[in-house]
Amino acid sequence: MTLKALREAAASCRACDLYRYATQTVFGEGRAHARLMFVGEQPGDAEDRLGHPFVGPAGKLLHAAMEQAGIQAKDVYVTNAVKHFKFIERGKRRIHNKPKIVEIRACKPWLEAEIALVRPALIVALGATAAQSMLGSSFRVTANRGRIVGGAPPILATIHPSAILRAPDSDTRHAEMAQFVADLQGARERVGAA
Ligand code: URA
């Protein structure tokens, strides 16, 4: 099995109902044997249209944080716990809708297969959905943030970059960003050069 074959197979996934509404499966991308793997929640509106993970506003923020943490985007593998965009239509806008546990479970074999092929030295779980997909639904990011948990591969859980975008004011946003960058620096230090 290769990542290319996996991506092609995932394109016609019908394991849950999300494929009915999304434009396409958004599979993981990046370095085939990356030492660092980032796992987000699900593609957003831009990712759904363009077919690539983390290319919208949250992705831009993630890339900025990686750069500040000394992590090169070309060296990592980036994916999501759920590979179809789940949304609610509000007028012309498609608003992100959190995936349910059954949808996260239905998508988990794809994530497990990506992890088995990439074999990263460390996974960075971005937010609760990613962390709970890999560590169970009782896992709390707030209680474990920035710590290395799990075993093979180990996982570092942090917030989702969209939480920084939602910060109520610029002081909070700067503080959240600084903490997020510190978490990513911790991840980089753990794996040596990304
Ligand atoms: N948020 C995610 O969790 N993943 C993406 O690919 C984009 C936004």
Tab-separated table of C-alpha atoms and ligand atoms in Angstrom:
chain	number	residue	atom	x	y	z
A	1	MET	CA	0.000	0.000	0.000
A	2	THR	CA	1.234	3.494	-0.834
A	3	LEU	CA	-0.060	6.934	0.116
A	4	LYS	CA	-1.039	7.470	-3.514
A	5	ALA	CA	-3.114	4.269	-3.572
A	6	LEU	CA	-4.670	5.181	-0.229
A	7	ARG	CA	-5.571	8.657	-1.490
A	8	GLU	CA	-7.180	7.171	-4.599
A	9	ALA	CA	-9.190	4.685	-2.519
A	10	ALA	CA	-10.343	7.400	-0.086
A	11	ALA	CA	-11.682	9.477	-2.988
A	12	SER	CA	-14.701	7.149	-3.228
A	13	CYS	CA	-15.173	6.563	0.519
A	14	ARG	CA	-18.815	6.048	1.568
A	15	ALA	CA	-18.135	4.985	5.165
A	16	CYS	CA	-20.378	7.751	6.493
A	17	ASP	CA	-22.827	10.188	4.942
A	18	LEU	CA	-20.536	13.219	4.710
A	19	TYR	CA	-19.498	12.387	1.121
A	20	ARG	CA	-23.045	13.222	-0.011
A	21	TYR	CA	-22.659	16.936	0.694
A	22	ALA	CA	-18.929	17.621	0.417
A	23	THR	CA	-17.267	18.424	-2.902
A	24	GLN	CA	-14.534	15.843	-2.495
A	25	THR	CA	-12.425	13.804	-0.081
A	26	VAL	CA	-9.547	15.937	1.192
A	27	PHE	CA	-6.729	13.502	1.897
A	28	GLY	CA	-3.477	14.162	3.747
A	29	GLU	CA	-0.461	15.615	1.969
A	30	GLY	CA	3.212	16.224	2.526
A	31	ARG	CA	6.488	14.397	2.968
A	32	ALA	CA	5.976	10.643	2.648
A	33	HIS	CA	8.168	9.785	5.652
A	34	ALA	CA	7.800	12.998	7.600
A	35	ARG	CA	9.076	12.936	11.179
A	36	LEU	CA	6.230	15.257	12.163
A	37	MET	CA	2.601	14.650	11.250
A	38	PHE	CA	-0.093	17.254	11.922
A	39	VAL	CA	-3.667	16.065	12.341
A	40	GLY	CA	-6.523	18.580	12.184
A	41	GLU	CA	-10.261	18.118	12.530
A	42	GLN	CA	-11.790	18.208	9.050
A	43	PRO	CA	-11.365	20.232	5.856
A	44	GLY	CA	-12.974	23.667	5.836
A	45	ASP	CA	-14.777	25.475	3.041
A	46	ALA	CA	-11.597	26.382	1.117
A	47	GLU	CA	-10.090	22.910	1.559
A	48	ASP	CA	-13.311	21.310	0.307
A	49	ARG	CA	-13.284	23.394	-2.852
A	50	LEU	CA	-9.552	23.134	-3.531
A	51	GLY	CA	-9.021	19.528	-2.441
A	52	HIS	CA	-6.009	20.165	-0.185
A	53	PRO	CA	-5.733	20.237	3.619
A	54	PHE	CA	-5.043	23.457	5.516
A	55	VAL	CA	-5.155	25.915	2.629
A	56	GLY	CA	-7.798	28.229	4.146
A	57	PRO	CA	-7.504	30.792	6.989
A	58	ALA	CA	-6.704	28.198	9.701
A	59	GLY	CA	-4.110	26.642	7.400
A	60	LYS	CA	-2.426	29.993	6.787
A	61	LEU	CA	-2.210	30.522	10.523
A	62	LEU	CA	-0.829	27.002	11.028
A	63	HIS	CA	1.856	27.639	8.415
A	64	ALA	CA	2.784	30.969	10.012
A	65	ALA	CA	3.107	29.251	13.405
A	66	MET	CA	5.219	26.455	11.902
A	67	GLU	CA	7.539	29.016	10.386
A	68	GLN	CA	7.909	30.822	13.715
A	69	ALA	CA	8.621	27.460	15.370
A	70	GLY	CA	11.337	26.645	12.819
A	71	ILE	CA	9.345	23.904	11.115
A	72	GLN	CA	9.428	23.807	7.330
A	73	ALA	CA	6.061	22.985	5.751
A	74	LYS	CA	7.776	20.870	3.085
A	75	ASP	CA	9.140	18.549	5.787
A	76	VAL	CA	5.843	17.613	7.436
A	77	TYR	CA	2.747	15.576	6.604
A	78	VAL	CA	-0.599	17.270	7.216
A	79	THR	CA	-3.961	15.536	7.422
A	80	ASN	CA	-7.326	15.525	9.192
A	81	ALA	CA	-9.262	13.147	11.452
A	82	VAL	CA	-12.265	13.499	9.127
A	83	LYS	CA	-11.699	13.825	5.405
A	84	HIS	CA	-14.953	15.380	4.224
A	85	PHE	CA	-16.135	18.908	5.012
A	86	LYS	CA	-19.198	18.894	7.286
A	87	PHE	CA	-21.183	22.091	7.170
A	88	ILE	CA	-24.506	23.830	7.609
A	89	GLU	CA	-25.712	26.103	4.812
A	90	ARG	CA	-26.587	29.606	5.900
A	91	GLY	CA	-27.618	31.592	2.862
A	92	LYS	CA	-24.662	31.362	0.497
A	93	ARG	CA	-22.224	30.533	3.292
A	94	ARG	CA	-21.216	27.058	4.400
A	95	ILE	CA	-20.575	27.081	8.128
A	96	HIS	CA	-18.299	24.489	9.735
A	97	ASN	CA	-20.247	21.834	11.665
A	98	LYS	CA	-18.367	19.666	14.162
A	99	PRO	CA	-18.188	16.008	13.125
A	100	LYS	CA	-19.976	13.427	15.280
A	101	ILE	CA	-18.194	10.524	16.967
A	102	VAL	CA	-19.636	8.064	14.399
A	103	GLU	CA	-18.149	10.161	11.580
A	104	ILE	CA	-14.772	10.381	13.322
A	105	ARG	CA	-14.826	6.596	13.839
A	106	ALA	CA	-15.841	5.933	10.245
A	107	CYS	CA	-12.866	7.964	9.031
A	108	LYS	CA	-10.337	6.571	11.490
A	109	PRO	CA	-9.094	3.689	9.272
A	110	TRP	CA	-7.818	6.281	6.771
A	111	LEU	CA	-5.921	8.140	9.473
A	112	GLU	CA	-4.535	4.896	10.895
A	113	ALA	CA	-3.373	3.853	7.440
A	114	GLU	CA	-1.679	7.215	6.887
A	115	ILE	CA	0.109	6.919	10.245
A	116	ALA	CA	1.190	3.340	9.424
A	117	LEU	CA	2.664	4.436	6.071
A	118	VAL	CA	4.269	7.736	7.102
A	119	ARG	CA	5.518	6.367	10.462
A	120	PRO	CA	6.119	9.831	11.970
A	121	ALA	CA	8.320	10.225	15.055
A	122	LEU	CA	5.626	12.479	16.557
A	123	ILE	CA	2.044	13.423	15.758
A	124	VAL	CA	0.742	16.892	16.615
A	125	ALA	CA	-3.003	16.702	17.307
A	126	LEU	CA	-4.612	20.046	16.499
A	127	GLY	CA	-7.659	20.388	18.726
A	128	ALA	CA	-10.063	18.047	20.467
A	129	THR	CA	-11.416	16.144	17.462
A	130	ALA	CA	-7.947	15.102	16.289
A	131	ALA	CA	-6.809	14.247	19.816
A	132	GLN	CA	-9.963	12.297	20.655
A	133	SER	CA	-9.862	10.387	17.370
A	134	MET	CA	-6.444	9.021	18.338
A	135	LEU	CA	-6.595	9.027	22.152
A	136	GLY	CA	-10.260	8.359	22.945
A	137	SER	CA	-13.253	10.577	23.641
A	138	SER	CA	-12.362	11.158	27.301
A	139	PHE	CA	-9.058	12.847	26.335
A	140	ARG	CA	-9.001	16.546	27.234
A	141	VAL	CA	-6.668	18.868	25.309
A	142	THR	CA	-6.889	21.568	27.984
A	143	ALA	CA	-5.551	19.188	30.665
A	144	ASN	CA	-2.801	17.733	28.457
A	145	ARG	CA	-1.798	20.555	26.156
A	146	GLY	CA	1.835	20.530	25.040
A	147	ARG	CA	2.546	17.208	26.754
A	148	ILE	CA	3.687	14.119	24.910
A	149	VAL	CA	1.139	11.340	25.401
A	150	GLY	CA	0.394	7.952	23.864
A	151	GLY	CA	2.999	5.544	22.611
A	152	ALA	CA	3.686	4.564	19.054
A	153	PRO	CA	3.860	7.134	17.638
A	154	PRO	CA	3.742	9.584	20.541
A	155	ILE	CA	1.251	12.437	20.284
A	156	LEU	CA	1.487	16.070	21.346
A	157	ALA	CA	-1.933	17.691	21.682
A	158	THR	CA	-2.470	21.390	21.253
A	159	ILE	CA	-5.288	23.710	20.245
A	160	HIS	CA	-6.713	23.989	16.756
A	161	PRO	CA	-5.436	27.085	14.902
A	162	SER	CA	-9.041	28.189	14.279
A	163	ALA	CA	-9.298	28.815	18.051
A	164	ILE	CA	-6.666	31.542	17.585
A	165	LEU	CA	-8.693	33.042	14.735
A	166	ARG	CA	-11.698	33.175	17.072
A	167	ALA	CA	-9.822	34.988	19.876
A	168	PRO	CA	-11.981	37.882	21.119
A	169	ASP	CA	-9.277	40.579	20.937
A	170	SER	CA	-5.774	41.102	19.648
A	171	ASP	CA	-4.038	40.679	23.043
A	172	THR	CA	-5.657	37.276	23.492
A	173	ARG	CA	-4.849	36.377	19.901
A	174	HIS	CA	-1.166	37.228	20.360
A	175	ALA	CA	-0.968	35.279	23.618
A	176	GLU	CA	-2.700	32.261	22.052
A	177	MET	CA	-0.400	32.398	19.044
A	178	ALA	CA	2.709	32.577	21.252
A	179	GLN	CA	1.554	29.523	23.213
A	180	PHE	CA	0.719	27.650	20.008
A	181	VAL	CA	4.181	28.437	18.567
A	182	ALA	CA	5.743	27.241	21.860
A	183	ASP	CA	3.825	23.944	21.545
A	184	LEU	CA	5.109	23.506	17.978
A	185	GLN	CA	8.649	24.325	19.101
A	186	GLY	CA	8.269	21.560	21.710
A	187	ALA	CA	7.249	19.199	18.927
A	188	ARG	CA	10.222	20.215	16.783
A	189	GLU	CA	12.639	19.779	19.661
A	190	ARG	CA	11.222	16.322	20.345
A	191	VAL	CA	11.930	15.111	16.793
A	192	GLY	CA	15.154	17.062	16.224
A	193	ALA	CA	15.068	18.826	12.866
A	194	ALA	CA	11.553	18.384	11.424
B	1	URA	N1	-9.213	22.928	9.705
B	1	URA	C1	-8.795	21.633	9.800
B	1	URA	O1	-8.854	21.007	10.851
B	1	URA	N2	-8.282	21.085	8.714
B	1	URA	C2	-8.172	21.703	7.560
B	1	URA	O2	-7.683	21.092	6.606
B	1	URA	C3	-8.605	23.048	7.490
B	1	URA	C4	-9.133	23.638	8.586
